[in-house]
PDB file of C-alpha atoms in Angstrom:
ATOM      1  CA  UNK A  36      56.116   1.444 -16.783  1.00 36.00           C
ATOM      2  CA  UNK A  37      56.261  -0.198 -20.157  1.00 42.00           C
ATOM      3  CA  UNK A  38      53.725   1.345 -22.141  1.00 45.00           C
ATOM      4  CA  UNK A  39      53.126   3.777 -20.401  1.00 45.00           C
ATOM      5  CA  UNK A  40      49.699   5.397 -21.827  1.00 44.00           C
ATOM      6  CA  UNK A  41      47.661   8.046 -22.222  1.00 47.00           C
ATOM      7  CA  UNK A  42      44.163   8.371 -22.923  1.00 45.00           C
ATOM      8  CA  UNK A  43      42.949  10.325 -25.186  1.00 46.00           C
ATOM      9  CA  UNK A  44      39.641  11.432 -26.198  1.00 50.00           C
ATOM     10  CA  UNK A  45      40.047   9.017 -29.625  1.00 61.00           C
ATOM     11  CA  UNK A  46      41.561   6.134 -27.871  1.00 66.00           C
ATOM     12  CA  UNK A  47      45.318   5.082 -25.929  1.00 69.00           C
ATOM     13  CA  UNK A  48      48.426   7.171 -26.643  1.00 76.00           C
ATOM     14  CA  UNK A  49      51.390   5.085 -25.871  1.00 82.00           C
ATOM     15  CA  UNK A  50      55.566   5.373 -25.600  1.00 87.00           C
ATOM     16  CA  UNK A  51      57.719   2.556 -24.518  1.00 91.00           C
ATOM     17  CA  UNK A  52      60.120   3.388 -21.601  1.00 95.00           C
ATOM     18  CA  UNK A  53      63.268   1.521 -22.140  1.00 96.00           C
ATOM     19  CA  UNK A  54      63.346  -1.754 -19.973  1.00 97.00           C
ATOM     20  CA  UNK A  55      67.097  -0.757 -19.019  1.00 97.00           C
ATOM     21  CA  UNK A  56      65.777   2.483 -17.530  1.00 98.00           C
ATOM     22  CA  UNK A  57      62.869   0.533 -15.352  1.00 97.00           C
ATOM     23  CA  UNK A  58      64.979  -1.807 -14.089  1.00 97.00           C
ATOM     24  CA  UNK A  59      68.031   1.373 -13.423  1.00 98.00           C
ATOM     25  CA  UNK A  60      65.307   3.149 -11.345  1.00 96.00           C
ATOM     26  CA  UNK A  61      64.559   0.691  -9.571  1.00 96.00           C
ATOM     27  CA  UNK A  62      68.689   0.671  -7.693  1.00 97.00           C
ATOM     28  CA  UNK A  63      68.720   4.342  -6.828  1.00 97.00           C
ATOM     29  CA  UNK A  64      68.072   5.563  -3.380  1.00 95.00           C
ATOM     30  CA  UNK A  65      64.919   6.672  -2.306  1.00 93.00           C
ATOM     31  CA  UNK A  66      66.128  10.273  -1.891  1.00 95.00           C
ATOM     32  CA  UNK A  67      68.167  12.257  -3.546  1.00 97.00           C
ATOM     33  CA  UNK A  68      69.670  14.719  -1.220  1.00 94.00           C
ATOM     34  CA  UNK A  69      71.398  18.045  -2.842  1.00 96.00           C
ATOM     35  CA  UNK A  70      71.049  19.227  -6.406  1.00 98.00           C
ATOM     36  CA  UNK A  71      74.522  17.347  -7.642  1.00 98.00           C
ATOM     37  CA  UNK A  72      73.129  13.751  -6.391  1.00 98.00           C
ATOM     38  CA  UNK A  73      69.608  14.456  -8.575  1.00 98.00           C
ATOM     39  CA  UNK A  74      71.440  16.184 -11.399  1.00 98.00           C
ATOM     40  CA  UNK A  75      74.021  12.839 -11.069  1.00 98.00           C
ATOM     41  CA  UNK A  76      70.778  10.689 -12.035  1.00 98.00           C
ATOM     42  CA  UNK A  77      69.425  12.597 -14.930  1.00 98.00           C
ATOM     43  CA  UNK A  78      73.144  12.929 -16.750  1.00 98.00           C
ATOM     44  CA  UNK A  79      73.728   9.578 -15.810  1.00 98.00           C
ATOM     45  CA  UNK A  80      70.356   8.712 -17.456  1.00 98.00           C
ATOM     46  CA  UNK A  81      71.249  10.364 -20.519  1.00 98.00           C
ATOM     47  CA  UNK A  82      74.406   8.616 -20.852  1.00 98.00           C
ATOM     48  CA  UNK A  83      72.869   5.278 -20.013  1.00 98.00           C
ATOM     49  CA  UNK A  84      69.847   5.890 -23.360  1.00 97.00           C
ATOM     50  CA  UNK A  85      73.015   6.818 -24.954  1.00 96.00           C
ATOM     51  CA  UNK A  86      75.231   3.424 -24.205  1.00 96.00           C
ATOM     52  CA  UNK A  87      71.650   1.645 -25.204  1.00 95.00           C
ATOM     53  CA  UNK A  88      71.126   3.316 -28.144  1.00 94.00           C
ATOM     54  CA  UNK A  89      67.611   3.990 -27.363  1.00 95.00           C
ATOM     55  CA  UNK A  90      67.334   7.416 -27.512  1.00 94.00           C
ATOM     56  CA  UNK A  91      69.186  10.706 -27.609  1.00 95.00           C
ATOM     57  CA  UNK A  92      71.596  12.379 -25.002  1.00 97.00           C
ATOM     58  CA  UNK A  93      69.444  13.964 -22.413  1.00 98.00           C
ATOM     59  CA  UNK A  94      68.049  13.069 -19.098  1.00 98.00           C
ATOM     60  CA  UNK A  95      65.738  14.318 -16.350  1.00 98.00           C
ATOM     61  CA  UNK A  96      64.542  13.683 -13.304  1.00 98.00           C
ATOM     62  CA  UNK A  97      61.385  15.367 -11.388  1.00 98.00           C
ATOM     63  CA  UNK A  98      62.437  14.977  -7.421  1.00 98.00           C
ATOM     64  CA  UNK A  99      59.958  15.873  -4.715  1.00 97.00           C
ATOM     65  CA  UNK A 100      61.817  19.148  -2.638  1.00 96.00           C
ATOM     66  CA  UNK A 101      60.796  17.936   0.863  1.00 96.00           C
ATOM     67  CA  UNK A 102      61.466  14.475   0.541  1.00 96.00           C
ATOM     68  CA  UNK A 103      64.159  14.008  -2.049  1.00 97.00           C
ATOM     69  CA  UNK A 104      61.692  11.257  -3.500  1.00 97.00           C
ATOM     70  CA  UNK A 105      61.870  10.642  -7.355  1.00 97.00           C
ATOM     71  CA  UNK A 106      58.804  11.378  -8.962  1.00 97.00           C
ATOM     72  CA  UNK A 107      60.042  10.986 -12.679  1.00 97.00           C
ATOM     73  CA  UNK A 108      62.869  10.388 -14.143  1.00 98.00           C
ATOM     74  CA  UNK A 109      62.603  10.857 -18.509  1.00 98.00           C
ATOM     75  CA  UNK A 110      65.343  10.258 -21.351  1.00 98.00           C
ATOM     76  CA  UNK A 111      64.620  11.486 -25.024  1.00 97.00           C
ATOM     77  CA  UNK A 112      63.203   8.618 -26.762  1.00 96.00           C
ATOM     78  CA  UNK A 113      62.522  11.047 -29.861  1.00 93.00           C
ATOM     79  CA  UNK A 114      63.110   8.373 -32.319  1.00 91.00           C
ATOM     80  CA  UNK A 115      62.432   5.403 -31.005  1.00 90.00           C
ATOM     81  CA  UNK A 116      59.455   6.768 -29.529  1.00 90.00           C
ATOM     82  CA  UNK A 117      58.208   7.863 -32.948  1.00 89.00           C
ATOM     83  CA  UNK A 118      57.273  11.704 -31.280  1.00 92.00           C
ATOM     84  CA  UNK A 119      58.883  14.818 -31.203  1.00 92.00           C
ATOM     85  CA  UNK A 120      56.991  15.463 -27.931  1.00 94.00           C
ATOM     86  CA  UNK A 121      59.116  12.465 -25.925  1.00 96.00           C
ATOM     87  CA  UNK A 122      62.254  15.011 -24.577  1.00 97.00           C
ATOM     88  CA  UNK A 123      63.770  14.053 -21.386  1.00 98.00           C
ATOM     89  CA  UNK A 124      61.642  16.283 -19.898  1.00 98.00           C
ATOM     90  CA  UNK A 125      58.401  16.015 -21.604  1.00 97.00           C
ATOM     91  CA  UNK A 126      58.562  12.389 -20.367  1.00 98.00           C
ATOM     92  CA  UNK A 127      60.152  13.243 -16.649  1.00 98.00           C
ATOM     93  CA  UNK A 128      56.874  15.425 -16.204  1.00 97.00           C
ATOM     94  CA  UNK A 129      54.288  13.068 -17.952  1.00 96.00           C
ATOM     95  CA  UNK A 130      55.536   9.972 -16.158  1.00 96.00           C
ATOM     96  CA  UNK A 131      55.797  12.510 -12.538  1.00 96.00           C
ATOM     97  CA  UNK A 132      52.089  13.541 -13.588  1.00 95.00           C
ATOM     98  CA  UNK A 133      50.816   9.588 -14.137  1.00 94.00           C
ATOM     99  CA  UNK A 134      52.557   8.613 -10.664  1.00 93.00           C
ATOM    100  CA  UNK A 135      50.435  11.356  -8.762  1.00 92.00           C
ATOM    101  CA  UNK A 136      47.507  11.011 -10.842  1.00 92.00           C
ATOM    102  CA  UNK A 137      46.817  14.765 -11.258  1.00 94.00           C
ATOM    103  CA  UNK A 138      48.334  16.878 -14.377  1.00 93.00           C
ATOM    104  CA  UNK A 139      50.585  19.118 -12.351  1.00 94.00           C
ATOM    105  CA  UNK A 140      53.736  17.150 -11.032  1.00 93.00           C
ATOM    106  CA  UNK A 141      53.111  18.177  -7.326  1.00 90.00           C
ATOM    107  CA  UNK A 142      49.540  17.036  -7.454  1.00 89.00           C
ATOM    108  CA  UNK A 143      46.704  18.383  -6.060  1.00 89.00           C
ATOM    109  CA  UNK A 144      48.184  19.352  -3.253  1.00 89.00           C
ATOM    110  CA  UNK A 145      51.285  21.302  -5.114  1.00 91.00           C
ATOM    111  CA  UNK A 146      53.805  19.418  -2.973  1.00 94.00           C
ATOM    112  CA  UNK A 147      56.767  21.367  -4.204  1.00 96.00           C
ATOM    113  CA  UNK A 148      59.032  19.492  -7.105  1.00 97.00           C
ATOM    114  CA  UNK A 149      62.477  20.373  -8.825  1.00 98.00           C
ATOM    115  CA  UNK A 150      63.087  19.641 -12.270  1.00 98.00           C
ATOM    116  CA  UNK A 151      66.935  18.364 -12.819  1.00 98.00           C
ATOM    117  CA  UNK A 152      67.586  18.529 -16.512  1.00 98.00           C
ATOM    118  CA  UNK A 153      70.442  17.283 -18.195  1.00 98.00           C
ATOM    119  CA  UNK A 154      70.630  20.439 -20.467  1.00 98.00           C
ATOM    120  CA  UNK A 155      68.639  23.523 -20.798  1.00 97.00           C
ATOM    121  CA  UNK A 156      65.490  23.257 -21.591  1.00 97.00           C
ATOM    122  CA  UNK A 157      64.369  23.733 -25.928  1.00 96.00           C
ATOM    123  CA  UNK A 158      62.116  25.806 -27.009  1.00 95.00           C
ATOM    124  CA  UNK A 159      59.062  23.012 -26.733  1.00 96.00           C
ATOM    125  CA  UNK A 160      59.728  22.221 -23.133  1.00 96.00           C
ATOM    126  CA  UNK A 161      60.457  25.604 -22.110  1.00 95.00           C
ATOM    127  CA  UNK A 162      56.887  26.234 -23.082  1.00 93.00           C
ATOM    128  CA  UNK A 163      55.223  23.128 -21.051  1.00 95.00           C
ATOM    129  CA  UNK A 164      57.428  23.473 -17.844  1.00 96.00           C
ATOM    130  CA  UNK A 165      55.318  26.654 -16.448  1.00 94.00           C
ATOM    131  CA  UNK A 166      52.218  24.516 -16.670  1.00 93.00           C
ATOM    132  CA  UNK A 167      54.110  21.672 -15.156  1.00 95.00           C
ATOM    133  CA  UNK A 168      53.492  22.734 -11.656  1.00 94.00           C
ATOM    134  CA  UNK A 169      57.619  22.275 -11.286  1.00 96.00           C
ATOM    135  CA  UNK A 170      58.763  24.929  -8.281  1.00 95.00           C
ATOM    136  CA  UNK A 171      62.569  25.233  -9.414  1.00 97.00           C
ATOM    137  CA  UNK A 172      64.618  23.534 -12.780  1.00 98.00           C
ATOM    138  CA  UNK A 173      68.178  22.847 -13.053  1.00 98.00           C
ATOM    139  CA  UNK A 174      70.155  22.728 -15.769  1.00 98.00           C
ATOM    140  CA  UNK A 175      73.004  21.536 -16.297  1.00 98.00           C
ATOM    141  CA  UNK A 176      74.750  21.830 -20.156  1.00 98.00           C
ATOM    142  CA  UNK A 177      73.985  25.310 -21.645  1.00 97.00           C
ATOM    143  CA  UNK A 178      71.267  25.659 -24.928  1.00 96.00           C
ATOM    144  CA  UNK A 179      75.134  26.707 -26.545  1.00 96.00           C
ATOM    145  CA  UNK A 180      76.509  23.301 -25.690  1.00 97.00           C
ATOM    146  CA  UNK A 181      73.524  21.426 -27.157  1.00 97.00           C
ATOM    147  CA  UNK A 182      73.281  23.752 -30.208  1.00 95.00           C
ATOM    148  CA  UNK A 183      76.976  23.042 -30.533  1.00 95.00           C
ATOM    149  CA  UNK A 184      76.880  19.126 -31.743  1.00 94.00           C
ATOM    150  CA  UNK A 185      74.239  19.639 -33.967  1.00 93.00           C
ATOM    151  CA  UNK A 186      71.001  20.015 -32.219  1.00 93.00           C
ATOM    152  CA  UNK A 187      68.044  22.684 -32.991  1.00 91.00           C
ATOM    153  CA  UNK A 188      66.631  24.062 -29.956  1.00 94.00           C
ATOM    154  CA  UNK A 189      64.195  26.114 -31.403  1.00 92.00           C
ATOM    155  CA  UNK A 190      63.678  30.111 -31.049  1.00 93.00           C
ATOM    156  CA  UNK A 191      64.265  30.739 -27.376  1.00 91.00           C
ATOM    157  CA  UNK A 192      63.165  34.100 -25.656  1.00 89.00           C
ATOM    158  CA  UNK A 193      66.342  35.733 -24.160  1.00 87.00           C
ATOM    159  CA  UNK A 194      64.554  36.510 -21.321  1.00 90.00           C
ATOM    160  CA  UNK A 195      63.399  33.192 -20.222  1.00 91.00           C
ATOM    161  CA  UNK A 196      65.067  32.851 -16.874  1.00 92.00           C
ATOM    162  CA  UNK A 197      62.637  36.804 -16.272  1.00 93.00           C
ATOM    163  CA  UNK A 198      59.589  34.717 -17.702  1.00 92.00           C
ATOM    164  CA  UNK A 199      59.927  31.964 -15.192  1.00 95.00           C
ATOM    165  CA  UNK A 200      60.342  34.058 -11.899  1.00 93.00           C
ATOM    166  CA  UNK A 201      57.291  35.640 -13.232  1.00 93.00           C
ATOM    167  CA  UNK A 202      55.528  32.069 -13.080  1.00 91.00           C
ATOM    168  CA  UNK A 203      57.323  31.990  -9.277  1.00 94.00           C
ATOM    169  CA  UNK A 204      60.229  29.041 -11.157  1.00 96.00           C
ATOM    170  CA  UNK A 205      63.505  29.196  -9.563  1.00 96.00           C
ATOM    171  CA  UNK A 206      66.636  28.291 -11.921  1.00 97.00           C
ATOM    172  CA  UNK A 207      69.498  27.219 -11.344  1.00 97.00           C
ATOM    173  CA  UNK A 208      72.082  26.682 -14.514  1.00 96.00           C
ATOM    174  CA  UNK A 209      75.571  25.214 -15.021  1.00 96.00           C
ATOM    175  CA  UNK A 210      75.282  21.933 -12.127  1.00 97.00           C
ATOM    176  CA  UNK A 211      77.887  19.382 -13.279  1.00 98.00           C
ATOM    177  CA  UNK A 212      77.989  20.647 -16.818  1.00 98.00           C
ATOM    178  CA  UNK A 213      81.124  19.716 -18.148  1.00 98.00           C
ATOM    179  CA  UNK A 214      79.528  15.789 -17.622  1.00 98.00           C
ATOM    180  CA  UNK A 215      76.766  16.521 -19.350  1.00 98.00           C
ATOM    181  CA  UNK A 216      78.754  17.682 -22.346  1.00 98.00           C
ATOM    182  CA  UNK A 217      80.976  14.878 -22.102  1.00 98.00           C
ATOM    183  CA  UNK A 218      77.956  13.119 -22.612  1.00 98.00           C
ATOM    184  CA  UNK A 219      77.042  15.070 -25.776  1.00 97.00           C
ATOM    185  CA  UNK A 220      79.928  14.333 -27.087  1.00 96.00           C
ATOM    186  CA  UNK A 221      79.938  10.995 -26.708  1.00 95.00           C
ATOM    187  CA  UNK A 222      76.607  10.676 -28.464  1.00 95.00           C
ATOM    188  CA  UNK A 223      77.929  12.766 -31.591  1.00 95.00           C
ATOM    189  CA  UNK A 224      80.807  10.645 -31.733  1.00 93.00           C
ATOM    190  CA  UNK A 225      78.558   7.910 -31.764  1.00 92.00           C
ATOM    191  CA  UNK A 226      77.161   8.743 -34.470  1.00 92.00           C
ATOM    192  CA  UNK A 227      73.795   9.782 -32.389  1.00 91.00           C
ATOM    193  CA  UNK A 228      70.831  11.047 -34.872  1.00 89.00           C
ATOM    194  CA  UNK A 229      71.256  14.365 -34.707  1.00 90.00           C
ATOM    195  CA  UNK A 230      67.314  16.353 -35.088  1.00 85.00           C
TER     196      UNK A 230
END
């Protein structure tokens, strides 16, 4: 999906996705069966924008419940991207919402979808996955791990895992995080821009 856009009522919005991640996509299975093979994709996604140096260290990946089908898989392209809207998720979700062609990730007919997120979720992205139309999100580093190299994840509610029952989200936290730090800590070793 190289520029990928979005109208707007002034004219085209548009983000590059990473030629490395179309063609990537493009190997994986059609399904991804069990929360460890999804949550596999999205760290391995954020280690992969990491290697490229085309983003920061975070991946995600919206995957249809039912079917195991990928909907959308996002890395943070922050910086290249020019936007501080373009988190892993933001762009797992917007690319999800362009392949069914509705603005809710299940579509119109709310076929149920997971979120697998390569960390917790900021404060910006915990505030757009409600309206998502995401069933269930899995993390797998903790907002402390992230926070820990550097990064600011904004003023959280404590009670955010309450908040998202409330909306009828299901979360489940700590799914193959000690990869997902290693992959944090590559990228701050790297020298990764730190925002």
């Amino acid at each position: 999906m190289p520029g990928t856009t979005a109208h707007g009522a002034r004219g085209a919005l548009a983000f590059e996705i990473p030629t490395w991640l179309l063609d990537w996509e493009r190997t994986l299975p059609e399904a991804l069966r069990g929360d460890e093979a999804a949550m596999r994709v999205a760290i391995e996604a954020a280690a992969r924008n990491v290697r490229h140096g085309t983003g920061g260290p975070f991946g995600a990946v919206v995957v249809e419940v039912a079917s195991g089908a990928v909907a959308g898989i996002g890395i943070n392209i922050v910086v290249s991207g020019g936007s501080s809207v373009l988190h892993a998720e933001m762009v797992a979700m917007m690319r999800a919402q362009l392949r069914v062609g509705f603005h809710k990730v299940g579509g119109a007919d709310g076929i149920p979808m997971t979120l697998y997120t390569s960390a917790e979720p900021c404060a910006m992205c915990m505030g757009a996955i409600p309206w998502s139309g995401v069933d269930r999100v899995v993390c797998a580093a903790t907002d402390a791990d992230v926070r820990s190299i550097g990064f600011d994840e904004g003023d959280k509610p404590a009670n955010w895992l309450s908040a998202y029952r409330l909306h009828g989200i299901a979360v489940s936290n700590g799914i193959l995080r000690d990869e997902a730090v290693a992959v944090l800590r590559a990228y701050q070793t790297s020298g990764g821009v730190v925002y």
